[in-house]
Amino acid sequence: MTSRRQFIRRTSALGVGLLAFSRLSKAASPTFDGPVVLSTWNFGLQTNEAAWKILAEKGRAVDAAEAGARLAEDDLKSTSVGLAGRPDREGITTLDACIMDEFYNCGSVCFLEKIKHPISVARKVMETTPHVMLAGSGAQQFALENGFELDDYVNPESEKAWHEWLKTSEYKPIINFENHDTIGIVALDAHGNLGGACSTSGMAYKIRGRVGDSPIIGAGLYVDNEVGACTATGTGEEVIRIAGSHLVVEKMRDGMSPEDACRYAVERMIRIRPEQSKTLQVGFIAVNKSGEYGGYCIQPGFQYAVHTNEGNVLVDARSYY
Ligand code: SD4
């Protein structure tokens, strides 16, 4: 069981190189001892800083998660989240995001174009509509009606990469792409409540209209305030197939540690599609009500960032291969 006091390896938030270390785990029956936020990939370090500002002030986990996702969406150099992300095979960037709070409220947008903060549109869906998910032009219309603005930003780097891709037009998701991909955030706040958010531009060069796991409640994100929260990154089709984040939360409900529950989901994926899984990456991160956390992935190379009262560190997730 991995707890906040039990890292395999960590780096400092300033990226001062890897520091291998391990510490004894705390008491056998862990108790909640303050907020914690986990974010996917190495850019999760910055995401966590934004989230921590809210958690440190005793703010809500869902607010912290949204703030973290917004920071990632703001990065106009990011090729995997927000408007700067890699486009679909028609050359158009489409965005997916979802959010969930401690009351089982959830909101989601998918196949959304030209809106800078899909996570906040998802939140608006959650808070102001009787629905959970809005898609495509309807999601965009809803965003515009609610004060979001059209943004025509095109990342020249993503455009150039798409033109290169067109030369072969071969769809082959890259494992651990630039070590930052979908931003998934799960948080436990000072009141012991959970929340989460997930935002992505999805798989590069996907078929137009394709939606991945990231905006699907139960696949890319799930929060159950009785138990824990989980989010996913990687090839979304594989996550959807097993309702990944929900599965992880249910295994935590059964008593598994967050890391074991993530491993259980990864092993399920590999068992049902052993051949395909050899060339795919999927990573899960999870936190439970006690503040224990963990992650697990298919291939080596997936990292997540964890911020507790002890600091903000990058963790190498254990992997199946
Ligand atoms: C998707 N899960 O659209 C996202 C993409 C991702 O690492 O996380 N890639 O399938």
mmCIF file of C-alpha atoms and ligand atoms in Angstrom:
data_model
loop_
_atom_site.group_PDB
_atom_site.id
_atom_site.type_symbol
_atom_site.label_atom_id
_atom_site.label_comp_id
_atom_site.label_asym_id
_atom_site.label_seq_id
_atom_site.Cartn_x
_atom_site.Cartn_y
_atom_site.Cartn_z
ATOM 1 C CA MET A 1 0.000 0.000 0.000
ATOM 2 C CA THR A 2 1.461 3.319 -0.984
ATOM 3 C CA SER A 3 0.784 6.237 1.279
ATOM 4 C CA ARG A 4 1.958 9.788 1.136
ATOM 5 C CA ARG A 5 4.892 8.805 3.340
ATOM 6 C CA GLN A 6 5.974 5.957 1.160
ATOM 7 C CA PHE A 7 7.395 6.976 -2.168
ATOM 8 C CA ILE A 8 9.494 4.785 -4.347
ATOM 9 C CA ARG A 9 11.215 7.669 -5.950
ATOM 10 C CA ARG A 10 10.666 11.339 -6.010
ATOM 11 C CA THR A 11 11.973 14.511 -7.523
ATOM 12 C CA SER A 12 11.752 17.947 -6.065
ATOM 13 C CA ALA A 13 9.146 20.343 -7.394
ATOM 14 C CA LEU A 14 11.984 22.353 -8.887
ATOM 15 C CA GLY A 15 13.058 19.363 -10.879
ATOM 16 C CA VAL A 16 16.447 19.114 -9.232
ATOM 17 C CA GLY A 17 16.946 15.576 -10.446
ATOM 18 C CA LEU A 18 15.853 12.227 -9.168
ATOM 19 C CA LEU A 19 16.258 11.351 -5.560
ATOM 20 C CA ALA A 20 15.694 7.715 -4.744
ATOM 21 C CA PHE A 21 14.307 7.280 -1.294
ATOM 22 C CA SER A 22 11.884 5.286 0.720
ATOM 23 C CA ARG A 23 10.308 5.886 4.072
ATOM 24 C CA LEU A 24 8.535 3.731 6.551
ATOM 25 C CA SER A 25 4.832 3.737 6.186
ATOM 26 C CA LYS A 26 2.831 5.432 8.878
ATOM 27 C CA ALA A 27 0.406 3.724 11.220
ATOM 28 C CA ALA A 28 -1.170 0.516 9.968
ATOM 29 C CA SER A 29 -4.638 1.991 9.933
ATOM 30 C CA PRO A 30 -4.122 5.330 8.235
ATOM 31 C CA THR A 31 -6.123 8.337 9.247
ATOM 32 C CA PHE A 32 -6.813 11.495 7.351
ATOM 33 C CA ASP A 33 -4.084 14.039 8.018
ATOM 34 C CA GLY A 34 -4.687 16.913 5.656
ATOM 35 C CA PRO A 35 -5.308 17.648 2.025
ATOM 36 C CA VAL A 36 -3.722 15.842 -0.880
ATOM 37 C CA VAL A 37 -3.871 16.405 -4.625
ATOM 38 C CA LEU A 38 -2.612 14.120 -7.381
ATOM 39 C CA SER A 39 -2.180 15.107 -11.025
ATOM 40 C CA THR A 40 -1.108 13.093 -14.027
ATOM 41 C CA TRP A 41 2.284 13.433 -15.717
ATOM 42 C CA ASN A 42 5.177 15.766 -14.992
ATOM 43 C CA PHE A 43 3.170 18.903 -15.744
ATOM 44 C CA GLY A 44 1.088 17.790 -12.767
ATOM 45 C CA LEU A 45 3.654 19.556 -10.572
ATOM 46 C CA GLN A 46 2.471 22.970 -11.765
ATOM 47 C CA THR A 47 -1.131 21.805 -11.785
ATOM 48 C CA ASN A 48 -0.802 20.733 -8.160
ATOM 49 C CA GLU A 49 0.604 24.138 -7.198
ATOM 50 C CA ALA A 50 -2.531 25.819 -8.568
ATOM 51 C CA ALA A 51 -4.765 23.307 -6.807
ATOM 52 C CA TRP A 52 -2.828 23.542 -3.551
ATOM 53 C CA LYS A 53 -3.444 27.275 -3.242
ATOM 54 C CA ILE A 54 -7.111 26.404 -2.796
ATOM 55 C CA LEU A 55 -6.601 23.318 -0.645
ATOM 56 C CA ALA A 56 -4.221 25.164 1.701
ATOM 57 C CA GLU A 57 -6.953 27.761 2.304
ATOM 58 C CA LYS A 58 -9.368 24.957 3.198
ATOM 59 C CA GLY A 59 -11.156 25.292 -0.130
ATOM 60 C CA ARG A 60 -13.156 22.535 -1.826
ATOM 61 C CA ALA A 61 -11.463 19.688 -3.652
ATOM 62 C CA VAL A 62 -13.584 20.320 -6.750
ATOM 63 C CA ASP A 63 -12.451 23.957 -6.868
ATOM 64 C CA ALA A 64 -8.840 22.876 -6.518
ATOM 65 C CA ALA A 65 -9.209 20.327 -9.308
ATOM 66 C CA GLU A 66 -10.818 22.867 -11.634
ATOM 67 C CA ALA A 67 -8.083 25.421 -10.910
ATOM 68 C CA GLY A 68 -5.429 22.834 -11.709
ATOM 69 C CA ALA A 69 -7.083 21.862 -14.982
ATOM 70 C CA ARG A 70 -7.469 25.504 -15.983
ATOM 71 C CA LEU A 71 -3.746 26.039 -15.512
ATOM 72 C CA ALA A 72 -2.983 23.157 -17.865
ATOM 73 C CA GLU A 73 -5.541 24.448 -20.385
ATOM 74 C CA ASP A 74 -3.914 27.876 -20.250
ATOM 75 C CA ASP A 75 -0.597 26.533 -21.486
ATOM 76 C CA LEU A 76 -0.508 27.471 -25.149
ATOM 77 C CA LYS A 77 2.518 25.280 -25.675
ATOM 78 C CA SER A 78 0.874 22.126 -24.386
ATOM 79 C CA THR A 79 0.261 19.707 -27.214
ATOM 80 C CA SER A 80 -2.099 17.475 -25.262
ATOM 81 C CA VAL A 81 -4.478 19.726 -23.294
ATOM 82 C CA GLY A 82 -6.455 22.775 -24.383
ATOM 83 C CA LEU A 83 -6.486 24.751 -27.598
ATOM 84 C CA ALA A 84 -2.805 24.163 -28.319
ATOM 85 C CA GLY A 85 -3.344 20.406 -28.418
ATOM 86 C CA ARG A 86 -2.688 18.157 -31.366
ATOM 87 C CA PRO A 87 -5.620 18.155 -33.820
ATOM 88 C CA ASP A 88 -7.711 15.361 -35.264
ATOM 89 C CA ARG A 89 -6.895 14.054 -38.713
ATOM 90 C CA GLU A 90 -8.806 16.916 -40.339
ATOM 91 C CA GLY A 91 -6.470 19.352 -38.593
ATOM 92 C CA ILE A 92 -9.018 20.513 -36.002
ATOM 93 C CA THR A 93 -8.356 20.458 -32.265
ATOM 94 C CA THR A 94 -11.338 19.174 -30.280
ATOM 95 C CA LEU A 95 -11.509 19.138 -26.506
ATOM 96 C CA ASP A 96 -12.933 16.787 -23.878
ATOM 97 C CA ALA A 97 -13.283 17.494 -20.147
ATOM 98 C CA CYS A 98 -15.237 16.484 -17.080
ATOM 99 C CA ILE A 99 -15.527 17.346 -13.421
ATOM 100 C CA MET A 100 -17.099 15.705 -10.354
ATOM 101 C CA ASP A 101 -17.641 16.903 -6.800
ATOM 102 C CA GLU A 102 -18.274 15.408 -3.382
ATOM 103 C CA PHE A 103 -22.056 15.240 -3.881
ATOM 104 C CA TYR A 104 -21.985 13.024 -7.002
ATOM 105 C CA ASN A 105 -22.624 16.125 -9.105
ATOM 106 C CA CYS A 106 -20.865 15.789 -12.422
ATOM 107 C CA GLY A 107 -20.544 17.683 -15.676
ATOM 108 C CA SER A 108 -18.851 17.043 -18.968
ATOM 109 C CA VAL A 109 -18.192 18.407 -22.440
ATOM 110 C CA CYS A 110 -16.815 16.575 -25.414
ATOM 111 C CA PHE A 111 -15.915 17.228 -29.045
ATOM 112 C CA LEU A 112 -15.800 20.926 -28.145
ATOM 113 C CA GLU A 113 -13.995 23.416 -30.378
ATOM 114 C CA LYS A 114 -12.497 26.868 -29.853
ATOM 115 C CA ILE A 115 -13.151 27.249 -26.153
ATOM 116 C CA LYS A 116 -10.149 27.846 -23.925
ATOM 117 C CA HIS A 117 -11.439 26.302 -20.703
ATOM 118 C CA PRO A 118 -13.524 23.199 -21.371
ATOM 119 C CA ILE A 119 -13.223 22.228 -17.707
ATOM 120 C CA SER A 120 -15.140 25.328 -16.674
ATOM 121 C CA VAL A 121 -17.792 24.684 -19.309
ATOM 122 C CA ALA A 122 -18.118 21.168 -17.850
ATOM 123 C CA ARG A 123 -18.563 22.760 -14.445
ATOM 124 C CA LYS A 124 -21.281 25.024 -15.797
ATOM 125 C CA VAL A 125 -23.049 21.982 -17.241
ATOM 126 C CA MET A 126 -22.790 20.378 -13.799
ATOM 127 C CA GLU A 127 -24.087 23.367 -11.898
ATOM 128 C CA THR A 128 -26.672 24.943 -14.153
ATOM 129 C CA THR A 129 -28.268 22.215 -16.275
ATOM 130 C CA PRO A 130 -30.275 19.049 -15.630
ATOM 131 C CA HIS A 131 -27.727 17.164 -17.790
ATOM 132 C CA VAL A 132 -24.291 15.648 -17.342
ATOM 133 C CA MET A 133 -22.777 15.825 -20.815
ATOM 134 C CA LEU A 134 -22.940 18.224 -23.774
ATOM 135 C CA ALA A 135 -21.234 17.532 -27.088
ATOM 136 C CA GLY A 136 -19.878 19.337 -30.124
ATOM 137 C CA SER A 137 -21.685 22.377 -31.460
ATOM 138 C CA GLY A 138 -24.272 22.137 -28.676
ATOM 139 C CA ALA A 139 -21.543 22.295 -26.051
ATOM 140 C CA GLN A 140 -20.021 25.272 -27.820
ATOM 141 C CA GLN A 141 -23.360 27.047 -28.063
ATOM 142 C CA PHE A 142 -23.927 26.437 -24.356
ATOM 143 C CA ALA A 143 -20.467 27.843 -23.599
ATOM 144 C CA LEU A 144 -21.108 31.002 -25.631
ATOM 145 C CA GLU A 145 -24.491 31.496 -24.000
ATOM 146 C CA ASN A 146 -22.777 31.297 -20.635
ATOM 147 C CA GLY A 147 -20.146 33.936 -21.195
ATOM 148 C CA PHE A 148 -17.285 31.876 -22.621
ATOM 149 C CA GLU A 149 -15.675 33.346 -25.729
ATOM 150 C CA LEU A 150 -14.679 31.822 -29.028
ATOM 151 C CA ASP A 151 -10.926 31.496 -29.277
ATOM 152 C CA ASP A 152 -9.358 30.796 -32.660
ATOM 153 C CA TYR A 153 -5.894 30.034 -31.350
ATOM 154 C CA VAL A 154 -3.988 27.477 -33.393
ATOM 155 C CA ASN A 155 -0.693 26.179 -32.089
ATOM 156 C CA PRO A 156 1.781 26.463 -34.993
ATOM 157 C CA GLU A 157 3.727 23.518 -33.626
ATOM 158 C CA SER A 158 0.642 21.291 -33.578
ATOM 159 C CA GLU A 159 -0.254 22.422 -37.088
ATOM 160 C CA LYS A 160 3.234 21.626 -38.332
ATOM 161 C CA ALA A 161 3.139 18.201 -36.694
ATOM 162 C CA TRP A 162 -0.222 17.489 -38.335
ATOM 163 C CA HIS A 163 1.186 18.363 -41.774
ATOM 164 C CA GLU A 164 4.055 15.952 -41.093
ATOM 165 C CA TRP A 165 1.572 13.296 -39.979
ATOM 166 C CA LEU A 166 -0.423 13.686 -43.191
ATOM 167 C CA LYS A 167 2.581 12.348 -45.126
ATOM 168 C CA THR A 168 1.958 8.857 -43.724
ATOM 169 C CA SER A 169 -1.477 9.265 -42.093
ATOM 170 C CA GLU A 170 -0.676 6.373 -39.821
ATOM 171 C CA TYR A 171 -2.670 6.375 -36.582
ATOM 172 C CA LYS A 172 -0.333 5.117 -33.896
ATOM 173 C CA PRO A 173 -0.719 6.547 -30.393
ATOM 174 C CA ILE A 174 2.668 7.348 -28.930
ATOM 175 C CA ILE A 175 3.391 5.915 -25.519
ATOM 176 C CA ASN A 176 4.256 8.522 -22.855
ATOM 177 C CA PHE A 177 4.075 11.301 -25.418
ATOM 178 C CA GLU A 178 6.411 14.085 -24.231
ATOM 179 C CA ASN A 179 5.644 12.856 -20.737
ATOM 180 C CA HIS A 180 2.616 15.064 -20.482
ATOM 181 C CA ASP A 181 -0.743 14.197 -21.830
ATOM 182 C CA THR A 182 -4.263 14.360 -20.476
ATOM 183 C CA ILE A 183 -4.401 16.281 -17.222
ATOM 184 C CA GLY A 184 -6.292 14.271 -14.609
ATOM 185 C CA ILE A 185 -6.582 15.590 -11.071
ATOM 186 C CA VAL A 186 -8.024 14.022 -7.928
ATOM 187 C CA ALA A 187 -8.043 15.844 -4.610
ATOM 188 C CA LEU A 188 -8.985 15.382 -0.983
ATOM 189 C CA ASP A 189 -9.598 18.658 0.822
ATOM 190 C CA ALA A 190 -9.126 19.776 4.409
ATOM 191 C CA HIS A 191 -12.742 18.829 5.191
ATOM 192 C CA GLY A 192 -12.120 15.271 4.017
ATOM 193 C CA ASN A 193 -14.132 15.705 0.821
ATOM 194 C CA LEU A 194 -13.099 14.507 -2.619
ATOM 195 C CA GLY A 195 -13.268 16.084 -6.069
ATOM 196 C CA GLY A 196 -11.707 15.624 -9.474
ATOM 197 C CA ALA A 197 -11.264 16.998 -12.977
ATOM 198 C CA CYS A 198 -9.953 15.764 -16.291
ATOM 199 C CA SER A 199 -9.168 17.700 -19.490
ATOM 200 C CA THR A 200 -7.577 16.783 -22.803
ATOM 201 C CA SER A 201 -7.339 17.411 -26.517
ATOM 202 C CA GLY A 202 -7.520 13.625 -26.878
ATOM 203 C CA MET A 203 -5.512 11.322 -29.066
ATOM 204 C CA ALA A 204 -3.602 13.120 -31.796
ATOM 205 C CA TYR A 205 -4.950 12.522 -35.308
ATOM 206 C CA LYS A 206 -8.085 10.747 -34.098
ATOM 207 C CA ILE A 207 -10.984 10.302 -36.533
ATOM 208 C CA ARG A 208 -13.128 13.432 -36.551
ATOM 209 C CA GLY A 209 -15.832 13.041 -33.930
ATOM 210 C CA ARG A 210 -13.885 10.592 -31.788
ATOM 211 C CA VAL A 211 -14.353 11.055 -28.053
ATOM 212 C CA GLY A 212 -12.080 9.356 -25.557
ATOM 213 C CA ASP A 213 -12.448 8.373 -21.927
ATOM 214 C CA SER A 214 -11.554 11.758 -20.448
ATOM 215 C CA PRO A 215 -15.038 13.351 -20.518
ATOM 216 C CA ILE A 216 -16.819 10.114 -19.573
ATOM 217 C CA ILE A 217 -17.774 9.902 -15.923
ATOM 218 C CA GLY A 218 -16.694 6.480 -14.695
ATOM 219 C CA ALA A 219 -14.029 6.082 -17.389
ATOM 220 C CA GLY A 220 -11.648 9.075 -17.320
ATOM 221 C CA LEU A 221 -12.767 10.218 -13.871
ATOM 222 C CA TYR A 222 -14.843 9.032 -10.976
ATOM 223 C CA VAL A 223 -15.359 10.495 -7.523
ATOM 224 C CA ASP A 224 -17.253 8.747 -4.750
ATOM 225 C CA ASN A 225 -17.073 10.773 -1.585
ATOM 226 C CA GLU A 226 -17.688 7.662 0.526
ATOM 227 C CA VAL A 227 -14.651 5.902 -0.876
ATOM 228 C CA GLY A 228 -12.159 7.631 -3.128
ATOM 229 C CA ALA A 229 -11.459 9.193 -6.496
ATOM 230 C CA CYS A 230 -9.635 8.058 -9.613
ATOM 231 C CA THR A 231 -8.620 9.493 -12.971
ATOM 232 C CA ALA A 232 -7.041 7.977 -16.051
ATOM 233 C CA THR A 233 -4.682 8.854 -18.873
ATOM 234 C CA GLY A 234 -3.622 6.980 -21.974
ATOM 235 C CA THR A 235 -5.507 5.230 -24.747
ATOM 236 C CA GLY A 236 -9.085 6.128 -23.897
ATOM 237 C CA GLU A 237 -10.728 3.260 -25.740
ATOM 238 C CA GLU A 238 -9.112 0.785 -23.344
ATOM 239 C CA VAL A 239 -10.210 2.813 -20.323
ATOM 240 C CA ILE A 240 -13.802 3.047 -21.543
ATOM 241 C CA ARG A 241 -13.885 -0.715 -22.206
ATOM 242 C CA ILE A 242 -13.477 -1.470 -18.505
ATOM 243 C CA ALA A 243 -15.135 1.690 -17.079
ATOM 244 C CA GLY A 244 -11.682 2.210 -15.605
ATOM 245 C CA SER A 245 -11.977 4.953 -12.991
ATOM 246 C CA HIS A 246 -15.216 3.534 -11.632
ATOM 247 C CA LEU A 247 -13.639 0.103 -11.418
ATOM 248 C CA VAL A 248 -10.726 1.500 -9.417
ATOM 249 C CA VAL A 249 -13.069 3.270 -6.997
ATOM 250 C CA GLU A 250 -15.122 0.105 -6.536
ATOM 251 C CA LYS A 251 -12.001 -1.914 -5.752
ATOM 252 C CA MET A 252 -11.061 0.709 -3.154
ATOM 253 C CA ARG A 253 -14.571 0.273 -1.739
ATOM 254 C CA ASP A 254 -13.771 -3.428 -1.424
ATOM 255 C CA GLY A 255 -10.754 -2.515 0.683
ATOM 256 C CA MET A 256 -7.916 -2.347 -1.813
ATOM 257 C CA SER A 257 -5.301 0.362 -1.451
ATOM 258 C CA PRO A 258 -5.323 3.000 -4.208
ATOM 259 C CA GLU A 259 -2.271 1.491 -5.890
ATOM 260 C CA ASP A 260 -3.635 -2.053 -5.735
ATOM 261 C CA ALA A 261 -6.961 -0.875 -7.129
ATOM 262 C CA CYS A 262 -5.181 0.861 -10.027
ATOM 263 C CA ARG A 263 -3.157 -2.277 -10.638
ATOM 264 C CA TYR A 264 -6.311 -4.371 -10.623
ATOM 265 C CA ALA A 265 -7.778 -2.216 -13.405
ATOM 266 C CA VAL A 266 -4.582 -2.365 -15.466
ATOM 267 C CA GLU A 267 -4.446 -6.154 -15.083
ATOM 268 C CA ARG A 268 -8.078 -6.420 -16.179
ATOM 269 C CA MET A 269 -7.192 -4.511 -19.337
ATOM 270 C CA ILE A 270 -4.240 -6.710 -20.060
ATOM 271 C CA ARG A 271 -6.186 -9.900 -19.394
ATOM 272 C CA ILE A 272 -8.989 -9.042 -21.795
ATOM 273 C CA ARG A 273 -6.710 -7.759 -24.588
ATOM 274 C CA PRO A 274 -3.234 -9.140 -24.012
ATOM 275 C CA GLU A 275 -1.853 -8.494 -27.486
ATOM 276 C CA GLN A 276 -3.135 -4.931 -27.888
ATOM 277 C CA SER A 277 -1.992 -3.886 -24.431
ATOM 278 C CA LYS A 278 1.653 -4.517 -25.278
ATOM 279 C CA THR A 279 1.769 -1.406 -27.416
ATOM 280 C CA LEU A 280 -0.501 0.840 -25.368
ATOM 281 C CA GLN A 281 -0.125 3.049 -22.361
ATOM 282 C CA VAL A 282 -2.787 3.617 -19.748
ATOM 283 C CA GLY A 283 -2.155 5.024 -16.289
ATOM 284 C CA PHE A 284 -4.496 5.440 -13.327
ATOM 285 C CA ILE A 285 -4.052 7.564 -10.218
ATOM 286 C CA ALA A 286 -6.275 7.350 -7.163
ATOM 287 C CA VAL A 287 -6.762 8.709 -3.667
ATOM 288 C CA ASN A 288 -8.980 7.375 -0.910
ATOM 289 C CA LYS A 289 -10.849 9.039 1.946
ATOM 290 C CA SER A 290 -7.888 8.562 4.284
ATOM 291 C CA GLY A 291 -5.555 10.421 1.972
ATOM 292 C CA GLU A 292 -3.697 7.320 0.855
ATOM 293 C CA TYR A 293 -2.852 7.489 -2.822
ATOM 294 C CA GLY A 294 -1.274 5.494 -5.586
ATOM 295 C CA GLY A 295 -0.988 4.942 -9.299
ATOM 296 C CA TYR A 296 -0.290 2.145 -11.732
ATOM 297 C CA CYS A 297 0.226 1.902 -15.479
ATOM 298 C CA ILE A 298 0.816 -0.562 -18.306
ATOM 299 C CA GLN A 299 4.204 0.634 -19.546
ATOM 300 C CA PRO A 300 7.055 2.220 -17.612
ATOM 301 C CA GLY A 301 7.349 5.986 -17.954
ATOM 302 C CA PHE A 302 4.111 7.261 -16.468
ATOM 303 C CA GLN A 303 4.628 9.789 -13.703
ATOM 304 C CA TYR A 304 2.223 11.627 -11.475
ATOM 305 C CA ALA A 305 2.638 14.530 -9.094
ATOM 306 C CA VAL A 306 1.481 14.468 -5.473
ATOM 307 C CA HIS A 307 1.104 17.508 -3.239
ATOM 308 C CA THR A 308 0.594 17.046 0.502
ATOM 309 C CA ASN A 309 1.522 19.136 3.523
ATOM 310 C CA GLU A 310 4.999 17.671 3.022
ATOM 311 C CA GLY A 311 5.513 19.176 -0.429
ATOM 312 C CA ASN A 312 4.974 18.576 -4.121
ATOM 313 C CA VAL A 313 6.774 15.625 -5.660
ATOM 314 C CA LEU A 314 6.861 13.603 -8.842
ATOM 315 C CA VAL A 315 6.362 9.844 -8.500
ATOM 316 C CA ASP A 316 7.222 7.122 -11.000
ATOM 317 C CA ALA A 317 4.154 4.897 -11.146
ATOM 318 C CA ARG A 318 4.775 1.171 -10.993
ATOM 319 C CA SER A 319 4.022 -0.544 -14.263
ATOM 320 C CA TYR A 320 2.855 -3.968 -15.432
ATOM 321 C CA TYR A 321 5.689 -4.326 -17.978
HETATM 322 C C1 SD4 B 1 -7.986 10.043 -24.746
HETATM 323 N N1 SD4 B 1 -7.190 9.503 -22.552
HETATM 324 O O1 SD4 B 1 -8.502 10.917 -25.426
HETATM 325 C C2 SD4 B 1 -7.129 10.496 -23.578
HETATM 326 C C3 SD4 B 1 -5.763 10.819 -24.083
HETATM 327 C C4 SD4 B 1 -4.637 10.596 -23.161
HETATM 328 O O2 SD4 B 1 -2.500 9.946 -22.876
HETATM 329 O O3 SD4 B 1 -4.749 10.591 -21.965
HETATM 330 N N2 SD4 B 1 -3.499 10.281 -23.674
HETATM 331 O O4 SD4 B 1 -8.075 8.861 -24.989
#
